[in-house]
Coordinates of C-alpha atoms in Angstrom, one line a residue:
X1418 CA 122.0 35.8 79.0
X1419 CA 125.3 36.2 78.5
X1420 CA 127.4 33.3 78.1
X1421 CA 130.5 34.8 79.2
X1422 CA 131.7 33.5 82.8
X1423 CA 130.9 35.8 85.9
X1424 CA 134.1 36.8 87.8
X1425 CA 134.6 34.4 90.8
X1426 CA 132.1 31.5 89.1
X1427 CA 133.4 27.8 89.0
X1428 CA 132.6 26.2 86.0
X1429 CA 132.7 22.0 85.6
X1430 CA 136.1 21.1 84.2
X1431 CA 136.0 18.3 82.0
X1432 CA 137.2 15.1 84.2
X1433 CA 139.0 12.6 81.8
X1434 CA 138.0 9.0 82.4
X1435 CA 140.8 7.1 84.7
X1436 CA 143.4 5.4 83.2
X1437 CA 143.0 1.2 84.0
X1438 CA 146.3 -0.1 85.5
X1439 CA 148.3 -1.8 83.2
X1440 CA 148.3 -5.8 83.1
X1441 CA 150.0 -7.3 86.4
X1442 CA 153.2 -9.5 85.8
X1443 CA 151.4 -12.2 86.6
X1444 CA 148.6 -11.3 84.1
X1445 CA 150.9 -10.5 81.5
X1446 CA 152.6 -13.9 81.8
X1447 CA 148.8 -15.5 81.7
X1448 CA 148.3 -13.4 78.3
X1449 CA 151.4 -14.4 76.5
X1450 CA 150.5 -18.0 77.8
X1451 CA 147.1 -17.4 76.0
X1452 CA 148.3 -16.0 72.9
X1453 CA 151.0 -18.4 72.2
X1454 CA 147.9 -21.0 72.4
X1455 CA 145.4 -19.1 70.6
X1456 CA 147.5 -18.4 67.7
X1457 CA 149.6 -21.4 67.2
X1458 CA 146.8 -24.2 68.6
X1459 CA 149.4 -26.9 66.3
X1460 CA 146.2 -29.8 66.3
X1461 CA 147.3 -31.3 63.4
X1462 CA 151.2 -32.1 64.4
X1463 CA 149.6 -33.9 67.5
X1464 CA 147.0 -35.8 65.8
X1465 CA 149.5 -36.7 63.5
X1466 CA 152.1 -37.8 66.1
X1467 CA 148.7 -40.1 67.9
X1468 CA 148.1 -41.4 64.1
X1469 CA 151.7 -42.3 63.7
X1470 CA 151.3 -40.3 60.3
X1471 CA 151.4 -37.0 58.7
X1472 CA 147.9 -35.9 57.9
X1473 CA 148.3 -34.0 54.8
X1474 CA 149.1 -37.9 53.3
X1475 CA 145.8 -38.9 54.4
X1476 CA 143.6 -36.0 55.1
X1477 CA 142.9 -35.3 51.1
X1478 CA 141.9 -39.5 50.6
X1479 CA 138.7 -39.3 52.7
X1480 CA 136.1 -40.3 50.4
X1481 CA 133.2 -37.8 49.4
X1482 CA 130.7 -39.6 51.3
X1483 CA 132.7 -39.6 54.4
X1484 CA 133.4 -36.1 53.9
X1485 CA 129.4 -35.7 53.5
X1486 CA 129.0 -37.9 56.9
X1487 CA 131.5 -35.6 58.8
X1488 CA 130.0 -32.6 58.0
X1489 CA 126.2 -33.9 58.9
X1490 CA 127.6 -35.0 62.7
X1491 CA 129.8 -31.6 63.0
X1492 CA 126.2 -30.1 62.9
X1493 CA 124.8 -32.5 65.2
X1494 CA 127.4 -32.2 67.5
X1495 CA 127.2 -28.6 67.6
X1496 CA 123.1 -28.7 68.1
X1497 CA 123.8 -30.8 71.0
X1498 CA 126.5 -28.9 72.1
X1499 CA 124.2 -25.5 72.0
X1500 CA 121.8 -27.7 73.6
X1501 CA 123.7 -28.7 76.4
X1502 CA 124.9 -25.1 77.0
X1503 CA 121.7 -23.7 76.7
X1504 CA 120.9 -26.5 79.9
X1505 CA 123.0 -24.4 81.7
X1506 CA 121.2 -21.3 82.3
X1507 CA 118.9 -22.4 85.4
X1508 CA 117.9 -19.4 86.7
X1509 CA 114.8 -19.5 84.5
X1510 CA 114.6 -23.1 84.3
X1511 CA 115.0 -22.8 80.7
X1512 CA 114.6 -26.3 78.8
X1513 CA 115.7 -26.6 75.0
X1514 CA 112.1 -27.1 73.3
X1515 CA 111.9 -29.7 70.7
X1516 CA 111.5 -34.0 70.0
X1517 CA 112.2 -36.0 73.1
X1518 CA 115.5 -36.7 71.5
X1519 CA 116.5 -33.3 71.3
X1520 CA 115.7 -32.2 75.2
X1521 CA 118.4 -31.8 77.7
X1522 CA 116.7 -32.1 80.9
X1523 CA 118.1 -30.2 84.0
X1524 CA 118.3 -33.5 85.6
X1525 CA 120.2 -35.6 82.9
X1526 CA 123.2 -32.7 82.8
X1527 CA 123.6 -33.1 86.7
X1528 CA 123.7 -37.1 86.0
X1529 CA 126.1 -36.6 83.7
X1530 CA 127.7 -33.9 85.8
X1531 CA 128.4 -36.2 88.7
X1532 CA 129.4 -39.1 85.6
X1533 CA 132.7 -36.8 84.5
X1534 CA 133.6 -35.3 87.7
X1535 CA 136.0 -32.0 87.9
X1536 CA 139.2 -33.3 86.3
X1537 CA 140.5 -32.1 82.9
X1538 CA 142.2 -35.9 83.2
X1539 CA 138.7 -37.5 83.8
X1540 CA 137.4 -35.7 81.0
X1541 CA 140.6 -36.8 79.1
X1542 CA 140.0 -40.5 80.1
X1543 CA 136.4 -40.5 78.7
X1544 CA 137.3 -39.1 75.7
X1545 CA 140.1 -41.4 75.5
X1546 CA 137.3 -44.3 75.7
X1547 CA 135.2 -43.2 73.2
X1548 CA 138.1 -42.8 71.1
X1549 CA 138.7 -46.8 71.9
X1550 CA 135.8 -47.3 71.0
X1551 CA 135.2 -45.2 67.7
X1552 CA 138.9 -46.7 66.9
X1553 CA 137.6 -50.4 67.6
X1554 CA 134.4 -50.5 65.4
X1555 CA 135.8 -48.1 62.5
X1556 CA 134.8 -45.0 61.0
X1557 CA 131.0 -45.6 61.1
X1558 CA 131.2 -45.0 64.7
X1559 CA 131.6 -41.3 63.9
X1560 CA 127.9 -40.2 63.8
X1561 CA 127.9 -41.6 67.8
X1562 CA 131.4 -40.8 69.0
X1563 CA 131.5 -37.1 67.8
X1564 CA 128.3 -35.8 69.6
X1565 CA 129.6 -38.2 73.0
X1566 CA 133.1 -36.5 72.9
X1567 CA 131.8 -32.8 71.9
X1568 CA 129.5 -33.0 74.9
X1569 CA 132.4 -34.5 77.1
X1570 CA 134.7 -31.1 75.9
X1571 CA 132.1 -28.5 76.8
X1572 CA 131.6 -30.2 80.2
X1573 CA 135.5 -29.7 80.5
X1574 CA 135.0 -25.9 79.0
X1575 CA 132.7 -25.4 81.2
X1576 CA 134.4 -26.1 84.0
X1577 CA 137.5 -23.9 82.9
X1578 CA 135.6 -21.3 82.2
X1579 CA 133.7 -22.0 85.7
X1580 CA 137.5 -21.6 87.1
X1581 CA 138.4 -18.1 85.0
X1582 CA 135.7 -16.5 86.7
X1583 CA 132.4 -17.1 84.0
X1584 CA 129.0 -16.8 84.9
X1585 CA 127.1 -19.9 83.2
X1586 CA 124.1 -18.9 84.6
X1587 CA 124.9 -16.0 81.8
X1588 CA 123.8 -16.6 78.3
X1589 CA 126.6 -14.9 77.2
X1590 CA 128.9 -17.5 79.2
X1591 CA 126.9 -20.1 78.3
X1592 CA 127.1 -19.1 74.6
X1593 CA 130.7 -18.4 74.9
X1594 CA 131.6 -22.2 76.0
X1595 CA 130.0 -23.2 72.8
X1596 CA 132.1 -20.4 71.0
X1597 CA 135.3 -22.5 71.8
X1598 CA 134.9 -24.7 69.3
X1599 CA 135.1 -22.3 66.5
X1600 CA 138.7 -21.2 68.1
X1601 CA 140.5 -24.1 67.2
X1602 CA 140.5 -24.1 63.3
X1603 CA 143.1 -23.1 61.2
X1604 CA 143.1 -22.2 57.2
X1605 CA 139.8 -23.9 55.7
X1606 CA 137.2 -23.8 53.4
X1607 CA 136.0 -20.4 52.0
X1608 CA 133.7 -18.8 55.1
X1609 CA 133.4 -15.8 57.3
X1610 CA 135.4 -17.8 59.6
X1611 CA 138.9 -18.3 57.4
X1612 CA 140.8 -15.6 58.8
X1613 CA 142.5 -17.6 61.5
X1614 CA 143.6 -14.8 64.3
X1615 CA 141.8 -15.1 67.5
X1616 CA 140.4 -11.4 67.3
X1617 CA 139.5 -12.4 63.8
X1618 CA 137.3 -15.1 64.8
X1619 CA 135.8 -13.5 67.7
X1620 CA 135.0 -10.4 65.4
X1621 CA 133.0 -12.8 62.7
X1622 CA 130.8 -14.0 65.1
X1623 CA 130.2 -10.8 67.2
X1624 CA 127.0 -10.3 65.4
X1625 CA 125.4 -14.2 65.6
X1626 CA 126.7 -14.5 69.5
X1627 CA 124.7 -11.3 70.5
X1628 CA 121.7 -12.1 68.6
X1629 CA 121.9 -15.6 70.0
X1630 CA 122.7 -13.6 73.7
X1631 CA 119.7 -11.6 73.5
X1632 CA 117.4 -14.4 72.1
X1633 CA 118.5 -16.5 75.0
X1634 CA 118.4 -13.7 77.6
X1635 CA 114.7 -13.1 76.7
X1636 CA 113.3 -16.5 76.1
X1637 CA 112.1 -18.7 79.1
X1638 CA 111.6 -21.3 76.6
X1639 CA 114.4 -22.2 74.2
X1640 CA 113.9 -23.4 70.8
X1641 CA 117.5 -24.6 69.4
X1642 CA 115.8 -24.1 66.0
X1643 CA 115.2 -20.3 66.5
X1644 CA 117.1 -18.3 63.7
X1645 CA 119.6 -17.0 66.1
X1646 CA 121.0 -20.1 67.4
X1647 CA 120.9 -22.2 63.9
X1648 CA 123.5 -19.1 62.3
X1649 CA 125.3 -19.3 65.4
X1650 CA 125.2 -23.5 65.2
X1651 CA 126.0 -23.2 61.2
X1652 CA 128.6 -20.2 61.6
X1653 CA 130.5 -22.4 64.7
X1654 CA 129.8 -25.5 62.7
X1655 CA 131.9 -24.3 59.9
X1656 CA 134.6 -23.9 61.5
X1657 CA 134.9 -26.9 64.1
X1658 CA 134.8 -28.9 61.1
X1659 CA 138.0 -28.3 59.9
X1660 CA 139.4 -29.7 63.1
X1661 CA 137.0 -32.8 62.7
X1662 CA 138.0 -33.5 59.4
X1663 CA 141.6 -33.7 61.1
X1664 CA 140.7 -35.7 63.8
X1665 CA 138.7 -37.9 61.4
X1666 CA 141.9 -38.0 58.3
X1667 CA 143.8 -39.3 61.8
X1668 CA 141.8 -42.2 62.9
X1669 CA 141.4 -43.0 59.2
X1670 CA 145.0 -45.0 59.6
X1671 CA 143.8 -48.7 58.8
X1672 CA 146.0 -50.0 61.5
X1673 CA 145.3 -47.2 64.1
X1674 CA 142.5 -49.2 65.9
X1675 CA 141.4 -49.0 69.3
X1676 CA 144.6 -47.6 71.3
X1677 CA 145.4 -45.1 68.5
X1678 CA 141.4 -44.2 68.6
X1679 CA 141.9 -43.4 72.2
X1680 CA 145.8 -41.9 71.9
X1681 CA 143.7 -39.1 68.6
X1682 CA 140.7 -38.5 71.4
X1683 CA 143.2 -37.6 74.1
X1684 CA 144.8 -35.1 71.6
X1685 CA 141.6 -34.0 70.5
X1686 CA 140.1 -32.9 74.0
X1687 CA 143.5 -31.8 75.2
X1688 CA 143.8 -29.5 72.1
X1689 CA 140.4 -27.5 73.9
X1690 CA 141.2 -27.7 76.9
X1691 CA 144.1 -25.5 75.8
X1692 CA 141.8 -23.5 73.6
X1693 CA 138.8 -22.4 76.3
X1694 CA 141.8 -22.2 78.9
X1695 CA 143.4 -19.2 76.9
X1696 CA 140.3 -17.8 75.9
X1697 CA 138.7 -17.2 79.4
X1698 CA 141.9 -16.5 80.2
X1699 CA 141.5 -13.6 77.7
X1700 CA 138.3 -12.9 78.8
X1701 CA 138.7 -12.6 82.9
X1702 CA 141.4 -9.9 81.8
X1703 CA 139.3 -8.1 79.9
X1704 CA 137.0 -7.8 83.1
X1705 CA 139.5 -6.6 84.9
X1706 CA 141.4 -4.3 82.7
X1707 CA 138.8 -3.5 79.9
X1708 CA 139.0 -4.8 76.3
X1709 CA 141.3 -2.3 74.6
X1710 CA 143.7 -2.5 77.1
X1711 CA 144.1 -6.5 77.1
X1712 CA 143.5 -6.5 73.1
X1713 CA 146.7 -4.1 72.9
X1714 CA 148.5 -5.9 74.9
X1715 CA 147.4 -9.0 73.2
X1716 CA 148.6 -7.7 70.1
X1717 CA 152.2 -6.6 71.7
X1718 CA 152.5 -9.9 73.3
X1719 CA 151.9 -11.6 69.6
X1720 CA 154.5 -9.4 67.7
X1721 CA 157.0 -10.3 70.5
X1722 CA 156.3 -14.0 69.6
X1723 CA 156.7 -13.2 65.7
X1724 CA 153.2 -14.5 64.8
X1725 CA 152.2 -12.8 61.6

């Protein structure tokens, strides 16, 4: 047949796809807000300030075994973190397998639910406590307090990202609480992870989070020792520590006891509070506008700060 058109026959004309509407002012001001967060988080000058000295005195005398004991509760704390996140997805009444230890019942996360209330301050006060506490009894406390004030942050995550508009009832929502940890870590040890922009980071894990997504999505019963979620516990891990080693360099201060332990917790869980808010601030607009349009303007809005 031939392929030339007949006279007076309408042929489909391409239809381009419609152009998304640029970011609102309102939006815009919520992205630069974001950015200026994401990309210049400044832990260390706070934990410094709570510590009542500068970190980089301190932060290269913690001794190996120390150093050792941080990393071995950054992983617990993430595993309990996952944990806890995975808890979250009740839809299919999915329970964490493993030892009685390592459960998160659906019941215990509503006790401790009611327990921290709906208050970024609350959650601020309770860390603040264990802070006292870790501060009172000394650095062995660390292998306790970390897991307690991880657990009290992702509650507060949660609960942001609850408020930007996430689904937790999502593993990818879920998953992307636990991601917020990773977020706040700046320049450290050699990883997939050192290349500190917020894209960056989010790109490096890409692969692990939607493994770990579709792992989650497809499992009624969820083992936290499944490959997916240990690289996605080990990958996060790495990263978070570099921050824990801060908070830890910080609350090494002989004198800094109990009120100072409290004063570096505050800083600590005020520093992720920042951190999630930005980042499902950055997510809600990419909902809404699509995730090239919010990543260029991300981009602009950096350059207009002068972040490298």
């Amino acid at each position: 047949m031939n392929e030339i058109a007949l006279s007076g026959e309408t042929l489909p004309v391409p239809v381009a796809p419609a152009a998304l509407p640029p970011l609102s002012a309102a939006d815009r001001a919520a992205l630069r807000r974001a950015v200026d967060v994401l990309e210049r988080p400044g832990l260390a000058a706070r934990l410094s300030a709570a510590a009542g000295a500068p970190l980089d005195m301190i932060g290269r005398a913690l001794p190996a075994p120390l150093t050792e004991a941080v990393g071995r509760s950054t992983e617990a704390a993430m595993r309990t973190a996952l944990r806890v996140a995975l808890a979250t997805l009740p839809d299919k009444a999915v329970k964490p397998s493993g030892s009685a230890v390592e459960r998160i019942e659906e019941g215990a996360g509503a006790r401790l639910g009611r327990l921290v209330g709906s208050s970024e301050t609350r959650h601020k006060a309770l860390a603040a406590f264990s802070g006292a506490l870790g501060g009172a009894f000394g650095l062995a406390t660390v292998a306790i307090e970390l897991p307690l004030s991880t657990t009290l942050m992702l509650r507060s995550i949660a609960e942001i990202a609850r408020e930007e508009g996430e689904d937790l009832s999502d593993p990818e929502g879920a998953l992307a609480c636990v991601q917020v940890f990773a977020l706040g870590g700046r320049n450290g040890p050699e990883t997939a992870l050192t290349e500190s922009g917020y894209f960056a980071v989010r790109a490096a894990l890409a692969k692990t989070m939607a493994e770990a997504t579709r792992y989650a999505a497809h499992r009624s019963l969820l083992d936290a020792g499944a490959p997916p979620l240990v690289r996605l516990t080990a990958q996060i891990a790495s990263r978070f520590g570099i921050v824990v080693s801060q908070k830890v360099a910080a609350q090494a201060v002989p004198v800094i006891g109990a009120l100072g332990g409290a004063a570096v917790n505050t800083a600590f869980m005020d520093h992720f509070q920042g951190m999630a808010r930005a980042h499902f601030t950055v997510r809600r607009l990419e909902r809404a506008y699509g995730k090239d349009s919010v990543r260029a303007a991300y981009l602009e809005e950096k350059a207009a700060l002068g972040i490298a």
